[in-house]
């Protein structure tokens, strides 16, 4: 009998599982004993270690070692740790894009937590999508949870210059294509950019989302910036193992911690970090699982009042290793306390303010003060206008200031294939003042909102020394990318959003101050084009792809599946007995 809807006794889920009457309990115990465990183990709270380790995911390659440390901690605190795998999303290994599979991984995590008799779970995550996917699933399952990331890789170094993945992968490729970097240097740099285990070491999506875990209160202090290969990361894993048993004892669920205030803290940290635009998709998706609405305008409101105080690439100068030496996310959060809900509860059993009260800044150039920030307001802005009625995102902290107020003629690419075919055509009618537009790259059109919003600069402009232009799409971009790039335009072009109606030569105006994105084409002409518009053929006719196309939401709702938003009315029963 399932104990999920009506648990008649006061036992934990795991204890009930091992003590079921009749053949069920006999089997549960006998089969567990086959792995070398005994009744003493089975009497303890059962802690699942949900591991996204995979050999086809370099960023998560230290999670086996961390799982062992978590187990030590669980055992020390009186729990019974059992590790299980879930889908791992290695950013560079997945086609057409890892984002297509984020919701699949979230379903895997949720269903495994639901189906197995766990009392608590530790989520081992790291690469870009593994963190939001696991957290989305855990929020839906809503049993006691702590997230632990694998940590950032060490700084790359080459000929005395600090390198970061993959801001420098892009920068050096651009210079190589422009002819300003020779073949040998380009190849040698490749050997030096990513020199340890861990995730990309600039403020990309993984750094952003794993730092945000601390602000959400769902991870221990130190999770965000402690390097993957530092012994302190292993100790953090052991502490996490001990902490999850306490969280089970207290019966603290994600829904007790991830309140609206916690999400506002997360957005404040995102803005202070100059963090990834991908968080503007992931945070509404995570919050949506708990029935919390995070409208895009909330990101803009918080961004306007939050200065960028993390001097980290691509918005700043340093990288995650430097942020760790400077005091890490706890020191940064302490600096931000006047802008945070410091009384938000966390998995330590203490408030966010209590967690960071002793954190000290060791380098005030890496972690700036609120009155000497890197930028006076947060790195993100939400744009609206007749080209993006439901909103669009720009990371202006990583843009060219002179382009943030710009009007230019559109050069339109119908989709990614069209972009690849024509971007370097010597006859492409493009100048430095043009606005590059990419259609059909949103949640449905991509599909999966691929990270191609940072359209390449046409080769002939590269050779003229041009390194940035205004670029607009319904796609996403990597958090490690930079430039004057408008993303996540909603509604997307594949469902007939205004982006689908743009034609070559149309004037487009970007006005950051007024948060405006305007297509200078009169309404009668737009109506004529709308009447002629034909939806593109969608990519999948079967399997997960078909499920995705039927149910994915637009970017402002987090591109989650419509049937997964909101809280499950049937809560998994927890019966602490301590
Ligand atoms: Fe995994 Fe960059 S590829 S974080």
Coordinates of C-alpha atoms and ligand atoms in Angstrom, one line a residue:
X1 CA 0.0 0.0 0.0
X2 CA 1.3 3.5 -0.8
X3 CA 2.0 5.6 2.2
X4 CA 1.8 8.8 0.1
X5 CA -1.8 9.8 0.6
X6 CA -2.8 8.3 4.0
X7 CA 0.0 7.2 6.2
X8 CA -1.7 5.7 9.2
X9 CA 1.2 5.6 11.5
X10 CA 3.9 8.0 12.7
X11 CA 6.8 6.5 10.9
X12 CA 9.0 8.1 8.3
X13 CA 8.4 7.0 4.7
X14 CA 11.5 4.9 4.7
X15 CA 10.7 3.2 8.0
X16 CA 7.2 2.5 6.8
X17 CA 8.6 0.9 3.6
X18 CA 10.9 -1.4 5.5
X19 CA 8.2 -2.4 8.0
X20 CA 5.3 -3.0 5.7
X21 CA 3.4 -6.2 6.8
X22 CA 3.6 -9.4 4.8
X23 CA 5.6 -10.1 1.7
X24 CA 6.1 -6.4 0.8
X25 CA 8.1 -5.7 4.0
X26 CA 9.9 -9.1 3.7
X27 CA 10.9 -8.2 0.1
X28 CA 11.9 -4.6 0.9
X29 CA 14.2 -5.8 3.8
X30 CA 15.6 -8.8 2.0
X31 CA 16.5 -7.0 -1.2
X32 CA 18.1 -4.1 0.8
X33 CA 20.1 -6.6 2.8
X34 CA 21.4 -8.0 -0.5
X35 CA 23.4 -4.8 -0.8
X36 CA 25.0 -5.3 2.6
X37 CA 22.7 -3.2 4.8
X38 CA 21.0 -4.4 8.0
X39 CA 18.0 -3.5 10.1
X40 CA 19.9 -0.8 12.0
X41 CA 20.4 1.0 8.7
X42 CA 16.8 0.6 7.8
X43 CA 15.6 2.1 11.0
X44 CA 17.3 5.4 10.1
X45 CA 15.8 8.3 8.0
X46 CA 16.4 7.3 4.4
X47 CA 18.2 10.0 2.5
X48 CA 18.4 9.8 -1.3
X49 CA 21.4 11.3 -2.9
X50 CA 20.1 12.3 -6.3
X51 CA 23.3 12.4 -8.5
X52 CA 23.5 14.0 -11.9
X53 CA 27.0 12.6 -12.4
X54 CA 27.8 11.5 -15.9
X55 CA 30.8 10.9 -18.0
X56 CA 29.1 12.8 -20.8
X57 CA 29.0 15.9 -18.6
X58 CA 32.4 17.3 -17.8
X59 CA 31.0 19.9 -15.4
X60 CA 29.5 17.2 -13.2
X61 CA 32.5 14.9 -13.2
X62 CA 33.4 15.4 -9.5
X63 CA 30.0 14.5 -8.2
X64 CA 30.9 10.8 -7.5
X65 CA 33.5 12.0 -4.9
X66 CA 31.1 14.5 -3.4
X67 CA 28.4 11.8 -3.1
X68 CA 30.7 9.8 -0.9
X69 CA 31.3 12.8 1.3
X70 CA 27.6 13.5 1.6
X71 CA 27.1 9.8 2.6
X72 CA 29.7 10.2 5.4
X73 CA 27.8 13.2 6.7
X74 CA 24.4 11.4 6.5
X75 CA 25.8 8.4 8.4
X76 CA 27.4 10.7 11.1
X77 CA 24.0 12.4 11.7
X78 CA 22.1 9.1 12.0
X79 CA 20.7 8.8 8.5
X80 CA 20.7 6.0 5.9
X81 CA 22.1 7.4 2.6
X82 CA 21.4 5.7 -0.7
X83 CA 22.6 7.2 -4.0
X84 CA 20.6 7.2 -7.2
X85 CA 21.2 8.6 -10.7
X86 CA 19.0 11.0 -12.7
X87 CA 19.4 12.4 -16.1
X88 CA 22.5 14.6 -16.5
X89 CA 22.5 17.5 -18.9
X90 CA 26.0 18.3 -20.2
X91 CA 25.6 21.7 -21.8
X92 CA 27.9 21.2 -24.7
X93 CA 27.1 17.5 -25.3
X94 CA 23.4 17.8 -26.0
X95 CA 21.5 18.4 -29.3
X96 CA 19.7 20.5 -30.3
X97 CA 20.0 22.2 -26.9
X98 CA 20.1 21.2 -23.2
X99 CA 17.1 23.4 -22.5
X100 CA 14.9 21.1 -24.5
X101 CA 15.7 18.4 -21.9
X102 CA 15.5 20.5 -18.7
X103 CA 11.8 19.7 -18.2
X104 CA 12.5 16.0 -18.8
X105 CA 15.2 16.0 -16.2
X106 CA 12.9 17.8 -13.8
X107 CA 10.2 15.1 -14.3
X108 CA 12.8 12.4 -13.8
X109 CA 13.9 14.0 -10.5
X110 CA 10.3 14.5 -9.3
X111 CA 9.1 11.1 -10.1
X112 CA 12.1 9.3 -8.5
X113 CA 11.6 11.3 -5.3
X114 CA 7.9 10.4 -5.4
X115 CA 8.4 6.8 -6.2
X116 CA 11.2 5.9 -3.8
X117 CA 10.6 5.8 0.0
X118 CA 12.8 8.8 0.7
X119 CA 12.6 10.9 3.8
X120 CA 14.9 13.6 2.4
X121 CA 17.0 14.2 -0.6
X122 CA 20.3 15.8 -1.5
X123 CA 20.5 17.1 -5.1
X124 CA 23.9 16.9 -6.6
X125 CA 24.0 19.3 -9.5
X126 CA 26.4 21.6 -11.4
X127 CA 26.2 22.2 -15.1
X128 CA 23.7 24.9 -16.3
X129 CA 20.4 23.0 -16.6
X130 CA 21.0 20.3 -14.0
X131 CA 20.5 22.8 -11.1
X132 CA 17.1 24.3 -12.2
X133 CA 15.9 20.9 -13.4
X134 CA 16.6 19.1 -10.1
X135 CA 15.2 22.0 -8.1
X136 CA 12.0 22.1 -10.2
X137 CA 11.5 18.4 -9.6
X138 CA 12.3 18.6 -5.9
X139 CA 9.9 21.6 -5.5
X140 CA 7.1 19.6 -7.0
X141 CA 7.8 16.5 -4.9
X142 CA 8.3 18.8 -1.9
X143 CA 10.1 16.6 0.7
X144 CA 13.0 17.9 2.7
X145 CA 15.8 18.8 0.3
X146 CA 19.2 20.4 0.2
X147 CA 21.0 21.2 -3.1
X148 CA 24.8 20.9 -3.4
X149 CA 26.6 21.9 -6.5
X150 CA 29.9 20.5 -7.7
X151 CA 31.5 24.0 -7.8
X152 CA 33.3 26.1 -10.4
X153 CA 36.5 25.1 -12.2
X154 CA 39.7 26.9 -11.5
X155 CA 40.7 29.9 -13.5
X156 CA 42.3 29.1 -16.9
X157 CA 45.7 30.7 -17.5
X158 CA 47.6 31.1 -20.8
X159 CA 50.7 33.2 -21.4
X160 CA 50.1 35.2 -18.3
X161 CA 46.5 35.9 -19.1
X162 CA 43.5 34.7 -17.2
X163 CA 41.0 32.7 -19.3
X164 CA 37.4 31.8 -18.6
X165 CA 35.1 29.2 -20.2
X166 CA 33.5 30.1 -22.2
X167 CA 33.7 33.9 -22.5
X168 CA 37.2 33.5 -23.9
X169 CA 36.2 30.6 -26.2
X170 CA 33.9 33.1 -27.9
X171 CA 36.3 36.0 -27.8
X172 CA 39.2 34.0 -29.2
X173 CA 37.0 32.4 -31.9
X174 CA 35.9 35.9 -32.9
X175 CA 39.5 37.1 -33.1
X176 CA 40.6 34.0 -35.0
X177 CA 37.8 34.5 -37.5
X178 CA 38.8 38.2 -37.8
X179 CA 42.3 37.1 -38.5
X180 CA 43.8 38.8 -35.4
X181 CA 44.7 35.5 -33.7
X182 CA 46.8 32.9 -35.4
X183 CA 46.0 29.2 -35.7
X184 CA 48.7 28.1 -33.2
X185 CA 47.7 30.5 -30.4
X186 CA 44.1 29.6 -30.9
X187 CA 44.8 25.8 -30.6
X188 CA 47.2 26.3 -27.6
X189 CA 44.6 28.4 -25.7
X190 CA 42.2 25.4 -26.0
X191 CA 44.6 23.4 -23.8
X192 CA 44.5 26.0 -21.1
X193 CA 41.1 27.4 -20.7
X194 CA 39.4 24.6 -18.7
X195 CA 42.1 23.1 -16.5
X196 CA 40.1 21.4 -13.7
X197 CA 36.9 19.6 -12.9
X198 CA 33.9 21.9 -12.2
X199 CA 31.6 24.2 -14.1
X200 CA 32.4 27.2 -16.3
X201 CA 34.3 29.7 -14.1
X202 CA 32.9 33.0 -15.3
X203 CA 29.4 34.3 -14.2
X204 CA 27.6 32.0 -16.6
X205 CA 24.4 30.2 -16.0
X206 CA 25.9 27.5 -13.7
X207 CA 27.7 30.1 -11.6
X208 CA 24.6 32.1 -11.4
X209 CA 22.2 29.3 -10.6
X210 CA 24.5 27.7 -8.1
X211 CA 25.1 31.0 -6.3
X212 CA 21.3 31.6 -6.2
X213 CA 20.9 28.3 -4.3
X214 CA 22.4 30.1 -1.3
X215 CA 20.1 33.1 -1.7
X216 CA 17.1 30.8 -1.9
X217 CA 18.2 29.2 1.4
X218 CA 18.1 25.7 -0.2
X219 CA 21.9 25.1 0.0
X220 CA 24.6 25.6 2.7
X221 CA 26.7 28.8 2.7
X222 CA 29.7 28.3 0.5
X223 CA 27.9 26.3 -2.2
X224 CA 28.1 29.0 -4.9
X225 CA 31.8 29.8 -5.2
X226 CA 33.9 27.2 -3.5
X227 CA 36.1 25.7 -6.3
X228 CA 35.2 22.1 -7.4
X229 CA 38.7 20.9 -6.6
X230 CA 39.1 22.6 -3.2
X231 CA 39.1 20.4 -0.1
X232 CA 36.5 22.8 1.3
X233 CA 34.0 21.6 -1.3
X234 CA 34.4 18.0 0.0
X235 CA 33.9 19.2 3.6
X236 CA 30.9 21.2 2.4
X237 CA 29.5 18.0 1.0
X238 CA 30.0 16.2 4.3
X239 CA 28.2 19.1 6.1
X240 CA 25.4 18.9 3.6
X241 CA 25.0 15.2 4.5
X242 CA 24.7 16.1 8.2
X243 CA 22.4 19.0 7.5
X244 CA 19.8 17.1 5.5
X245 CA 19.2 14.7 8.4
X246 CA 18.4 17.8 10.5
X247 CA 16.2 19.2 7.8
X248 CA 14.2 15.9 7.8
X249 CA 14.0 16.1 11.6
X250 CA 12.5 19.5 11.4
X251 CA 10.2 18.4 8.5
X252 CA 11.3 21.5 6.5
X253 CA 10.1 21.2 2.9
X254 CA 11.2 23.3 -0.1
X255 CA 7.8 25.0 0.1
X256 CA 8.6 26.2 3.6
X257 CA 11.8 27.8 2.4
X258 CA 11.2 28.9 -1.1
X259 CA 8.7 31.7 -0.4
X260 CA 8.2 34.8 -2.4
X261 CA 10.7 36.6 -0.2
X262 CA 13.3 33.9 -0.9
X263 CA 12.7 34.3 -4.7
X264 CA 13.1 38.1 -4.3
X265 CA 16.4 37.4 -2.5
X266 CA 17.4 35.2 -5.5
X267 CA 16.6 37.9 -8.0
X268 CA 18.5 40.5 -6.0
X269 CA 21.5 38.3 -5.9
X270 CA 21.1 37.6 -9.7
X271 CA 21.2 41.4 -10.4
X272 CA 24.1 42.1 -8.0
X273 CA 26.1 39.4 -9.7
X274 CA 25.5 40.6 -13.2
X275 CA 24.2 37.1 -13.6
X276 CA 22.9 35.0 -16.5
X277 CA 19.8 35.9 -18.4
X278 CA 18.9 32.2 -18.2
X279 CA 17.9 32.8 -14.6
X280 CA 15.1 34.9 -15.9
X281 CA 13.7 31.7 -17.4
X282 CA 14.7 29.3 -14.7
X283 CA 13.5 31.2 -11.6
X284 CA 9.9 31.6 -12.8
X285 CA 9.9 27.9 -13.7
X286 CA 11.1 26.9 -10.2
X287 CA 8.7 29.3 -8.5
X288 CA 5.9 28.1 -10.7
X289 CA 6.2 24.6 -9.3
X290 CA 5.3 26.1 -5.9
X291 CA 2.5 28.2 -7.2
X292 CA 4.4 31.4 -7.0
X293 CA 4.2 33.9 -9.9
X294 CA 7.4 35.8 -10.7
X295 CA 6.3 38.3 -13.4
X296 CA 9.1 39.7 -15.6
X297 CA 8.5 43.2 -14.3
X298 CA 9.6 42.1 -10.8
X299 CA 13.1 41.4 -12.3
X300 CA 13.2 44.9 -13.8
X301 CA 12.0 46.5 -10.5
X302 CA 14.6 44.6 -8.5
X303 CA 17.3 45.2 -11.1
X304 CA 16.7 49.0 -11.0
X305 CA 17.3 49.1 -7.2
X306 CA 20.2 46.6 -7.0
X307 CA 23.7 47.7 -8.0
X308 CA 26.1 45.2 -9.6
X309 CA 28.7 44.6 -6.8
X310 CA 30.3 41.4 -8.1
X311 CA 33.2 42.3 -10.4
X312 CA 33.0 39.0 -12.3
X313 CA 33.3 38.3 -16.0
X314 CA 31.6 38.7 -18.4
X315 CA 30.3 41.9 -16.8
X316 CA 33.5 42.5 -14.8
X317 CA 37.1 41.6 -14.4
X318 CA 37.6 38.5 -12.2
X319 CA 36.2 34.9 -12.1
X320 CA 34.6 32.5 -9.6
X321 CA 37.9 31.4 -8.0
X322 CA 38.6 35.1 -7.2
X323 CA 35.1 35.5 -5.8
X324 CA 35.7 32.6 -3.5
X325 CA 39.0 34.0 -2.2
X326 CA 37.2 37.4 -1.7
X327 CA 34.7 35.8 0.7
X328 CA 32.3 34.0 -1.7
X329 CA 28.6 34.4 -1.9
X330 CA 28.2 34.7 1.9
X331 CA 30.3 37.8 1.9
X332 CA 28.5 39.2 -1.1
X333 CA 25.1 38.4 0.5
X334 CA 26.2 40.1 3.7
X335 CA 27.0 43.2 1.7
X336 CA 23.5 43.0 0.1
X337 CA 21.6 42.6 3.3
X338 CA 20.0 46.1 3.2
X339 CA 18.3 44.9 0.0
X340 CA 17.4 41.4 1.1
X341 CA 14.8 39.7 3.2
X342 CA 17.3 38.7 5.9
X343 CA 14.8 36.9 8.0
X344 CA 14.1 34.3 5.3
X345 CA 14.6 30.8 6.7
X346 CA 17.2 28.4 5.2
X347 CA 18.2 24.8 5.4
X348 CA 20.7 25.6 8.2
X349 CA 17.6 26.2 10.4
X350 CA 18.8 29.8 10.7
X351 CA 17.9 32.9 8.7
X352 CA 19.8 34.1 5.7
X353 CA 21.1 37.1 7.8
X354 CA 22.3 34.7 10.5
X355 CA 24.0 32.5 8.0
X356 CA 26.2 35.4 6.6
X357 CA 26.7 37.5 9.7
X358 CA 30.3 36.5 10.1
X359 CA 31.3 36.5 6.4
X360 CA 34.0 39.0 5.6
X361 CA 35.1 40.6 2.3
X362 CA 38.8 39.8 1.6
X363 CA 39.0 41.8 -1.6
X364 CA 36.9 44.9 -2.1
X365 CA 37.7 45.1 -5.8
X366 CA 36.1 41.7 -6.4
X367 CA 33.1 42.2 -4.1
X368 CA 32.3 45.9 -4.2
X369 CA 30.4 47.9 -1.6
X370 CA 26.9 49.2 -2.3
X371 CA 28.2 52.7 -2.6
X372 CA 31.1 51.8 -4.9
X373 CA 29.5 49.3 -7.2
X374 CA 30.6 48.1 -10.6
X375 CA 27.4 49.5 -12.0
X376 CA 24.7 51.6 -10.3
X377 CA 21.9 49.3 -11.1
X378 CA 21.5 45.6 -11.8
X379 CA 22.7 44.0 -15.0
X380 CA 19.3 43.0 -16.4
X381 CA 16.4 44.9 -17.9
X382 CA 13.0 43.9 -19.2
X383 CA 12.0 45.6 -22.4
X384 CA 8.5 45.9 -23.8
X385 CA 7.0 47.5 -26.9
X386 CA 5.2 46.5 -30.1
X387 CA 8.0 44.0 -30.9
X388 CA 7.8 42.3 -27.5
X389 CA 4.3 42.8 -25.9
X390 CA 5.0 40.1 -23.3
X391 CA 8.5 41.2 -22.7
X392 CA 12.2 40.6 -23.6
X393 CA 15.4 40.5 -21.7
X394 CA 18.7 42.3 -22.1
X395 CA 21.8 42.0 -20.0
X396 CA 23.0 45.5 -20.3
X397 CA 25.9 45.1 -17.9
X398 CA 27.6 43.0 -20.6
X399 CA 26.5 45.3 -23.5
X400 CA 28.2 48.2 -25.4
X401 CA 26.8 51.3 -23.7
X402 CA 26.7 53.3 -26.9
X403 CA 24.3 50.7 -28.4
X404 CA 21.8 50.7 -25.6
X405 CA 20.0 53.5 -27.3
X406 CA 20.0 52.6 -31.0
X407 CA 17.8 52.7 -34.1
X408 CA 18.8 50.7 -37.1
X409 CA 17.5 48.7 -40.1
X410 CA 16.7 45.0 -39.6
X411 CA 18.6 42.2 -41.3
X412 CA 16.4 39.2 -40.7
X413 CA 17.2 35.6 -40.5
X414 CA 14.3 33.2 -40.7
X415 CA 15.9 30.5 -38.5
X416 CA 19.2 29.1 -37.4
X417 CA 19.8 27.4 -40.7
X418 CA 19.2 30.6 -42.6
X419 CA 21.6 32.4 -40.1
X420 CA 24.4 29.9 -40.7
X421 CA 23.9 30.0 -44.5
X422 CA 24.0 33.8 -44.9
X423 CA 25.7 35.5 -42.0
X424 CA 29.1 35.5 -43.7
X425 CA 27.8 36.1 -47.2
X426 CA 29.9 39.0 -48.6
X427 CA 26.8 40.4 -50.3
X428 CA 24.7 40.5 -47.0
X429 CA 23.3 44.0 -46.9
X430 CA 24.6 44.7 -43.4
X431 CA 26.4 47.6 -41.7
X432 CA 27.6 48.2 -38.1
X433 CA 24.3 50.1 -37.6
X434 CA 22.1 47.3 -38.7
X435 CA 20.0 45.3 -36.2
X436 CA 20.4 41.6 -36.6
X437 CA 17.1 39.7 -36.1
X438 CA 16.7 35.9 -35.6
X439 CA 13.2 34.4 -35.8
X440 CA 11.9 31.0 -34.9
X441 CA 14.3 30.2 -32.1
X442 CA 12.0 30.4 -29.0
X443 CA 10.6 27.6 -26.8
X444 CA 8.6 26.0 -29.7
X445 CA 10.5 27.4 -32.7
X446 CA 14.0 26.5 -31.6
X447 CA 12.8 24.1 -30.2
X448 CA 14.1 24.6 -26.7
X449 CA 15.3 28.3 -27.0
X450 CA 18.8 27.4 -28.1
X451 CA 21.7 29.6 -26.9
X452 CA 22.2 31.4 -30.2
X453 CA 20.8 34.8 -29.3
X454 CA 24.3 36.2 -29.5
X455 CA 24.3 36.0 -33.2
X456 CA 27.8 36.0 -34.7
X457 CA 29.0 39.3 -36.1
X458 CA 29.2 39.0 -39.9
X459 CA 32.8 38.3 -41.0
X460 CA 33.1 41.4 -43.2
X461 CA 32.2 43.6 -40.2
X462 CA 34.6 41.7 -38.0
X463 CA 37.4 42.5 -40.5
X464 CA 36.4 46.2 -40.2
X465 CA 37.0 46.0 -36.4
X466 CA 33.3 45.7 -35.4
X467 CA 32.8 43.6 -32.3
X468 CA 29.3 44.3 -31.2
X469 CA 25.9 45.1 -32.8
X470 CA 22.3 45.1 -31.6
X471 CA 20.9 41.6 -32.0
X472 CA 17.3 40.5 -31.3
X473 CA 15.7 37.1 -31.0
X474 CA 13.4 34.8 -29.1
X475 CA 16.3 32.6 -28.3
X476 CA 18.5 32.5 -25.2
X477 CA 22.2 33.1 -24.8
X478 CA 24.9 31.5 -22.6
X479 CA 25.5 33.4 -19.4
X480 CA 29.2 33.5 -20.5
X481 CA 28.3 35.5 -23.6
X482 CA 28.3 39.3 -24.0
X483 CA 27.2 42.0 -26.3
X484 CA 24.1 44.2 -27.0
X485 CA 21.7 41.3 -27.2
X486 CA 17.9 41.3 -26.7
X487 CA 16.6 37.8 -25.8
X488 CA 13.5 35.8 -25.0
X489 CA 11.2 38.0 -27.1
X490 CA 7.7 37.0 -26.2
X491 CA 5.4 35.9 -27.6
X492 CA 7.8 34.0 -29.8
X493 CA 7.8 34.2 -33.6
X494 CA 6.8 30.5 -34.1
X495 CA 3.4 31.2 -32.6
X496 CA 2.9 34.4 -34.6
X497 CA 4.5 37.0 -32.2
X498 CA 5.4 40.3 -33.7
X499 CA 9.0 39.2 -34.2
X500 CA 7.7 36.9 -36.9
X501 CA 6.5 40.0 -38.9
X502 CA 9.8 41.8 -39.1
X503 CA 11.2 42.2 -42.6
X504 CA 14.6 43.3 -43.9
X505 CA 15.0 47.1 -43.8
X506 CA 12.3 47.7 -41.0
X507 CA 13.6 50.2 -38.5
X508 CA 13.9 48.9 -35.0
X509 CA 14.6 51.0 -31.9
X510 CA 16.2 49.9 -28.7
X511 CA 15.8 52.4 -25.8
X512 CA 17.1 51.0 -22.6
X513 CA 16.2 54.0 -20.5
X514 CA 12.6 53.7 -21.3
X515 CA 12.8 49.9 -21.5
X516 CA 11.4 50.0 -25.0
X517 CA 11.7 47.8 -28.0
X518 CA 9.8 49.3 -31.0
X519 CA 9.3 48.2 -34.5
X520 CA 8.7 51.3 -36.7
X521 CA 6.1 49.8 -39.0
X522 CA 2.6 51.1 -38.9
X523 CA -0.2 48.9 -37.6
X524 CA -2.0 48.6 -41.0
X525 CA 1.1 47.1 -42.5
X526 CA 1.6 44.8 -39.6
X527 CA -2.0 43.6 -39.9
X528 CA -1.4 42.9 -43.6
X529 CA 1.7 40.8 -42.7
X530 CA -0.1 39.1 -39.9
X531 CA -2.8 37.9 -42.3
X532 CA -0.2 36.4 -44.6
X533 CA 1.9 34.8 -41.9
X534 CA 2.2 31.0 -41.9
X535 CA 3.4 29.1 -38.9
X536 CA 6.7 27.1 -39.4
X537 CA 6.7 23.3 -39.4
X538 CA 7.5 22.1 -35.9
X539 CA 10.3 19.8 -35.2
X540 CA 8.9 16.6 -33.6
X541 CA 6.1 14.1 -34.4
X542 CA 6.7 11.6 -31.7
X543 CA 8.2 10.9 -28.3
X544 CA 9.4 13.4 -25.8
X545 CA 9.8 16.1 -28.5
X546 CA 6.1 15.8 -29.3
X547 CA 5.2 16.1 -25.6
X548 CA 7.4 19.1 -25.3
X549 CA 5.9 20.9 -28.3
X550 CA 2.3 20.3 -27.0
X551 CA 2.9 21.6 -23.5
X552 CA 5.8 24.0 -23.3
X553 CA 5.0 27.5 -22.0
X554 CA 6.5 30.8 -23.2
X555 CA 9.7 32.2 -21.8
X556 CA 8.0 34.6 -19.2
X557 CA 6.4 31.5 -17.5
X558 CA 9.8 29.8 -17.5
X559 CA 9.3 27.5 -20.5
X560 CA 8.0 24.8 -18.2
X561 CA 5.2 22.4 -19.1
X562 CA 1.7 23.7 -18.6
X563 CA 0.8 20.5 -16.6
X564 CA 3.7 20.9 -14.2
X565 CA 3.0 24.4 -13.0
X566 CA 1.4 24.9 -9.6
X567 CA 1.5 22.8 -6.4
X568 CA 0.4 19.2 -6.3
X569 CA -2.7 19.2 -4.1
X570 CA -1.7 15.7 -2.8
X571 CA 1.3 16.3 -0.6
X572 CA 3.7 13.4 0.2
X573 CA 3.2 12.6 3.9
X574 CA 6.2 13.1 6.2
X575 CA 6.0 11.6 9.6
X576 CA 9.0 12.7 11.7
X577 CA 9.2 10.6 14.9
X578 CA 12.2 12.1 16.7
Ligands
LIG1 FE1 28.7 23.2 -17.9 FE2 29.5 25.7 -18.8 S1 29.4 23.8 -19.9 S2 28.7 25.1 -16.9

